[in-house]
mmCIF file with all atom_site columns, C-alpha atoms in Angstrom:
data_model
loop_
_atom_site.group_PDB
_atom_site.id
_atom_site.type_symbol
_atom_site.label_atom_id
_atom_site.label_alt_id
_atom_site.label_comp_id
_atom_site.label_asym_id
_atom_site.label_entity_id
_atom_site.label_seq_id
_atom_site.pdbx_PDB_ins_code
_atom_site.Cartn_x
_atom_site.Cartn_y
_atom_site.Cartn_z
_atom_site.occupancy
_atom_site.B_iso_or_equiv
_atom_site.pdbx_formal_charge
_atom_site.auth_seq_id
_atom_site.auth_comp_id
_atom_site.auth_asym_id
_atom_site.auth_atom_id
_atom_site.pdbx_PDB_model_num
ATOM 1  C CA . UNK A 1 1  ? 45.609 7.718   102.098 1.00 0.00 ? 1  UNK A CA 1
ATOM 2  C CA . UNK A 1 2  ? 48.706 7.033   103.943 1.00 0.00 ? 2  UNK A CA 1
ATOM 3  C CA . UNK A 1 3  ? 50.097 7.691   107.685 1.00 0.00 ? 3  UNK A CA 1
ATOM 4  C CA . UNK A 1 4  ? 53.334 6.086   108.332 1.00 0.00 ? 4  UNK A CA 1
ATOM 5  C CA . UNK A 1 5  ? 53.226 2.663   107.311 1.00 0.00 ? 5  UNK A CA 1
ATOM 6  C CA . UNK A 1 6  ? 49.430 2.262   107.412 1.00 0.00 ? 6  UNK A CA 1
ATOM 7  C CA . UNK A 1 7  ? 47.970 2.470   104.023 1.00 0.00 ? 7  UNK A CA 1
ATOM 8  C CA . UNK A 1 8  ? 43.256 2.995   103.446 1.00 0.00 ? 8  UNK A CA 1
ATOM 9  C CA . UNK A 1 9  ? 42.363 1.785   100.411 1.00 0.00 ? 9  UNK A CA 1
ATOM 10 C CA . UNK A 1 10 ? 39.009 1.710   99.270  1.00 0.00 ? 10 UNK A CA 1
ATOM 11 C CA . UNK A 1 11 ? 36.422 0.956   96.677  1.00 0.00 ? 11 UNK A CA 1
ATOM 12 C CA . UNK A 1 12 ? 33.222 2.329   95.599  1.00 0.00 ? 12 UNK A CA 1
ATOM 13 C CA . UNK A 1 13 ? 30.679 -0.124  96.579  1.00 0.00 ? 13 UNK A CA 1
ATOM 14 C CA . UNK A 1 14 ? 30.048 -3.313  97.894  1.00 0.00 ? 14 UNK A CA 1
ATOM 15 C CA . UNK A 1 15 ? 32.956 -5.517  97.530  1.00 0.00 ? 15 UNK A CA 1
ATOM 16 C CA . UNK A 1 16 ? 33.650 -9.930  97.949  1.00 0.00 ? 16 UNK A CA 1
ATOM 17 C CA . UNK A 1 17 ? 35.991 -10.492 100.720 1.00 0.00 ? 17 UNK A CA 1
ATOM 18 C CA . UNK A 1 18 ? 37.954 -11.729 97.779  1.00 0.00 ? 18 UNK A CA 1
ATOM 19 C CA . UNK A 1 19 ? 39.081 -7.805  96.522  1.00 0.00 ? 19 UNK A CA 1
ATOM 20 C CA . UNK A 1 20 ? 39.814 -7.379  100.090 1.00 0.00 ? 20 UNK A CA 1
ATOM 21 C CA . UNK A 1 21 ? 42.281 -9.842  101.108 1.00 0.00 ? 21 UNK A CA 1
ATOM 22 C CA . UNK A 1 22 ? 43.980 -9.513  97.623  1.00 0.00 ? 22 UNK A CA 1
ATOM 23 C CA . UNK A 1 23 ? 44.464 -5.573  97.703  1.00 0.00 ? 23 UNK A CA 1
ATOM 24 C CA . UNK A 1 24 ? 46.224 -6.664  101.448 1.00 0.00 ? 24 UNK A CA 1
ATOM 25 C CA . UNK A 1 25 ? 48.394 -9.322  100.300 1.00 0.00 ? 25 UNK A CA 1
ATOM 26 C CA . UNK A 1 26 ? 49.688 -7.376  97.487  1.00 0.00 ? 26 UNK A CA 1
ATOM 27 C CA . UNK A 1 27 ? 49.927 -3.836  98.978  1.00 0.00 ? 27 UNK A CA 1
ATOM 28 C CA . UNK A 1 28 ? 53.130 -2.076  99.259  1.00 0.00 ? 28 UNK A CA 1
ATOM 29 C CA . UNK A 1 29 ? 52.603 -0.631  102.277 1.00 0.00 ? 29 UNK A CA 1
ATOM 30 C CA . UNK A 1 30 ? 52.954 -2.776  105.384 1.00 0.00 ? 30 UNK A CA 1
ATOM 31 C CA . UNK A 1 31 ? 49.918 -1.984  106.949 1.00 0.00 ? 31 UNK A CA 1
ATOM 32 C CA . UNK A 1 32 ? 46.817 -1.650  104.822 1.00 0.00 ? 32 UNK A CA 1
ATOM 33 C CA . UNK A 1 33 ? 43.238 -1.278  105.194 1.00 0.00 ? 33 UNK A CA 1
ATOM 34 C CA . UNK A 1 34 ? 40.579 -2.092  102.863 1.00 0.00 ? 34 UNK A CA 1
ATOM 35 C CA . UNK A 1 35 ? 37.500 -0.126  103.138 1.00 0.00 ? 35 UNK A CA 1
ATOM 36 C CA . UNK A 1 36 ? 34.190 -0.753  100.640 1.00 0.00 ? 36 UNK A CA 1
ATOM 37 C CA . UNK A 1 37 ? 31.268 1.879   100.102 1.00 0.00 ? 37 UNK A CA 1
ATOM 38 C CA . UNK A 1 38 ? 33.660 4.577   99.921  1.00 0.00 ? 38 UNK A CA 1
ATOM 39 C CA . UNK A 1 39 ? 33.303 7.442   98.098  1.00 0.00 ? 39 UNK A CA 1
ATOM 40 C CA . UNK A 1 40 ? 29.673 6.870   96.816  1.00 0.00 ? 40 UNK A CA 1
ATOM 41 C CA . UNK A 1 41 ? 28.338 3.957   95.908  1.00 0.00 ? 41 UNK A CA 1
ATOM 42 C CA . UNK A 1 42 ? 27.984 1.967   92.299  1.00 0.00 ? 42 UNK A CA 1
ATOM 43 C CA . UNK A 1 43 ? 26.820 -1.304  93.360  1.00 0.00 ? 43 UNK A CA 1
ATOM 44 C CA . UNK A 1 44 ? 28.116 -4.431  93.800  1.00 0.00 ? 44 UNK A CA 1
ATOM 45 C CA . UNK A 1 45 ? 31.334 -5.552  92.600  1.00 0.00 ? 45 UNK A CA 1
ATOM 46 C CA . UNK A 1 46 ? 31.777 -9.473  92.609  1.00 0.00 ? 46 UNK A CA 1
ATOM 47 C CA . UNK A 1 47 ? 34.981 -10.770 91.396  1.00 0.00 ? 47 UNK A CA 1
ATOM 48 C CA . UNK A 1 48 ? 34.710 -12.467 87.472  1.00 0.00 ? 48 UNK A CA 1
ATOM 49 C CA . UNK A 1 49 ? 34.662 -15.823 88.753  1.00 0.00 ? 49 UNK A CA 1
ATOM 50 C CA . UNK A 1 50 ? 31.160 -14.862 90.817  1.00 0.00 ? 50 UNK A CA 1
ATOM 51 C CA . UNK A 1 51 ? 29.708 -14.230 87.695  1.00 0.00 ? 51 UNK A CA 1
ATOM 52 C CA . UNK A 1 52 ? 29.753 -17.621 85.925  1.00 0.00 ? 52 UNK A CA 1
ATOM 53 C CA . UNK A 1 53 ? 28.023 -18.542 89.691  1.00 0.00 ? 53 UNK A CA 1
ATOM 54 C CA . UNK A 1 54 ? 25.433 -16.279 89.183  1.00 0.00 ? 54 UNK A CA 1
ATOM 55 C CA . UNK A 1 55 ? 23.106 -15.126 91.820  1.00 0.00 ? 55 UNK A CA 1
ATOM 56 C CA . UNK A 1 56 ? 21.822 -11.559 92.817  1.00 0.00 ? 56 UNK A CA 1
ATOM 57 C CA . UNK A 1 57 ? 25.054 -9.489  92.858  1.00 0.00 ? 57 UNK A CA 1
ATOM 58 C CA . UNK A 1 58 ? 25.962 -10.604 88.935  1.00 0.00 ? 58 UNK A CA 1
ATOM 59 C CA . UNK A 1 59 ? 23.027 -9.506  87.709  1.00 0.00 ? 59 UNK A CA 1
ATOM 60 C CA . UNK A 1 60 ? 21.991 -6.720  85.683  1.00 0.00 ? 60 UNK A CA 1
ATOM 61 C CA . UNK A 1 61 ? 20.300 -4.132  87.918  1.00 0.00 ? 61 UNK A CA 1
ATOM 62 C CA . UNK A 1 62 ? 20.288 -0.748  89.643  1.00 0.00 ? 62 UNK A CA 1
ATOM 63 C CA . UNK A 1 63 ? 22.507 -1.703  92.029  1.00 0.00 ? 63 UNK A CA 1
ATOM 64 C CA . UNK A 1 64 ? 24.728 -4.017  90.097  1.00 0.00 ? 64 UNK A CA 1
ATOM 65 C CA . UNK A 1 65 ? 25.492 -2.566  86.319  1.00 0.00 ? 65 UNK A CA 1
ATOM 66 C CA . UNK A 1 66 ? 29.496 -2.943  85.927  1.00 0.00 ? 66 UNK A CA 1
ATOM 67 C CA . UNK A 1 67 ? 31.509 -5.143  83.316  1.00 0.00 ? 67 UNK A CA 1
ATOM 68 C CA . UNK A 1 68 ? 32.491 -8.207  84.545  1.00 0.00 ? 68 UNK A CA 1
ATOM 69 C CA . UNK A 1 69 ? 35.672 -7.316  85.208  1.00 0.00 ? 69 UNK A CA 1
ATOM 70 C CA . UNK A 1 70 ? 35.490 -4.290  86.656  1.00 0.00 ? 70 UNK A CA 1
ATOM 71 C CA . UNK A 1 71 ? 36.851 -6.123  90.108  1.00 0.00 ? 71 UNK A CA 1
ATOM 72 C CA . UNK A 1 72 ? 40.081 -6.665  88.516  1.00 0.00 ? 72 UNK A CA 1
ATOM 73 C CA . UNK A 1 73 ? 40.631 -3.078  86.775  1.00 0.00 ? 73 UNK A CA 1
ATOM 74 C CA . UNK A 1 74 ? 39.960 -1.305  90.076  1.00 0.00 ? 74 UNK A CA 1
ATOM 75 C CA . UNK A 1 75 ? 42.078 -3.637  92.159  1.00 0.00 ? 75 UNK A CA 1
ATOM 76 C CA . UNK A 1 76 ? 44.562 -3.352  89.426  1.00 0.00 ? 76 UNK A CA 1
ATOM 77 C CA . UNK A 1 77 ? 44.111 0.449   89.837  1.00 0.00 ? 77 UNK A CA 1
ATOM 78 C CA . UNK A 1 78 ? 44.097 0.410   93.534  1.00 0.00 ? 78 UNK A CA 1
ATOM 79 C CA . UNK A 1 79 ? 47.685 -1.200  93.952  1.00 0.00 ? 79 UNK A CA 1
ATOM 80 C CA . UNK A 1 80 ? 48.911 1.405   91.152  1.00 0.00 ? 80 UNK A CA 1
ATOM 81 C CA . UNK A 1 81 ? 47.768 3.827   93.752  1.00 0.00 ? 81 UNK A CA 1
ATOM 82 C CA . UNK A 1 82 ? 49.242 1.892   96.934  1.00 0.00 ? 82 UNK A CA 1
ATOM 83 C CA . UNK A 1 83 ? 52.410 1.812   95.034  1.00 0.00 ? 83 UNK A CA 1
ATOM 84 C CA . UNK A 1 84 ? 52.414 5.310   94.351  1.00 0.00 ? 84 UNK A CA 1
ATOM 85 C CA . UNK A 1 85 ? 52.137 6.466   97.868  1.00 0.00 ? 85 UNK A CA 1
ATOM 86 C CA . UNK A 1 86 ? 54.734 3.786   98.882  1.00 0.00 ? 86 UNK A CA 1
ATOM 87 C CA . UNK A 1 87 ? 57.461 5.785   97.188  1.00 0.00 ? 87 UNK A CA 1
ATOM 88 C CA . UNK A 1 88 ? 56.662 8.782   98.665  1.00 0.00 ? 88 UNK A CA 1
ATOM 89 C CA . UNK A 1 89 ? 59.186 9.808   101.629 1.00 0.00 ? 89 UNK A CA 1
ATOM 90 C CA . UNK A 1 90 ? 57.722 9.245   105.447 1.00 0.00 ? 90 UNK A CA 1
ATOM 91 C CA . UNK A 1 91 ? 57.558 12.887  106.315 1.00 0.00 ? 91 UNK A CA 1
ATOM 92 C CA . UNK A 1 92 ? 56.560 11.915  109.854 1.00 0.00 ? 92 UNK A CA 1
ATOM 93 C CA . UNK A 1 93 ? 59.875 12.057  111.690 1.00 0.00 ? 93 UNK A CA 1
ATOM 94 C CA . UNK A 1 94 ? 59.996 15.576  110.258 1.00 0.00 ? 94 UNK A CA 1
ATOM 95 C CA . UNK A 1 95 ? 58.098 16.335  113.289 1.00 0.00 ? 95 UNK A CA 1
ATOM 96 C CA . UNK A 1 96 ? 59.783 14.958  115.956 1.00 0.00 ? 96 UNK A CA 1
ATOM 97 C CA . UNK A 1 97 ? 61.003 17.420  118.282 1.00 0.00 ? 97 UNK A CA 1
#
């Protein structure tokens, strides 16, 4: 979703900081924010690295079942998206009276 030059981006489930910040720093749009457990919920989504850690978000469960790097393809995905809306014309000075 865009308004101006404030960009919402979101993902699916929970989210590292990590997917966050990057989808920020690399966004087109000047002003983005990053919101997780957005339109429903698949689990967690730790970035690869987290998974040769370990612990209780990389493992296989009910509430954490995705490839390893499913972070990547959806951030990858995400800033397709941001980009997308980025070339779209401003339409809100259309409106000024």
């Amino acid at each position: 979703l865009r308004i101006n030059d404030l960009a919402i981006a979101s993902f699916p489930g929970e989210t590292f900081a990590e997917a966050g910040l990057e989808v920020k720093r690399r966004s087109p749009v000047p002003h983005t924010l990053f919101l997780g457990y957005s339109n429903g919920c698949i689990g967690y989504i730790p970035p690869p690295e987290q998974h040769k850690l370990g612990g209780y978000e990389t493992l296989r469960s009910k509430s954490s079942y995705l490839e390893i790097y499913a972070s990547d393809k959806i951030i990858a995905k995400l800033l397709e998206l941001l980009g997308q809306l980025a070339a779209q014309p401003d339409v809100s000075q259309q409106f000024v009276a």
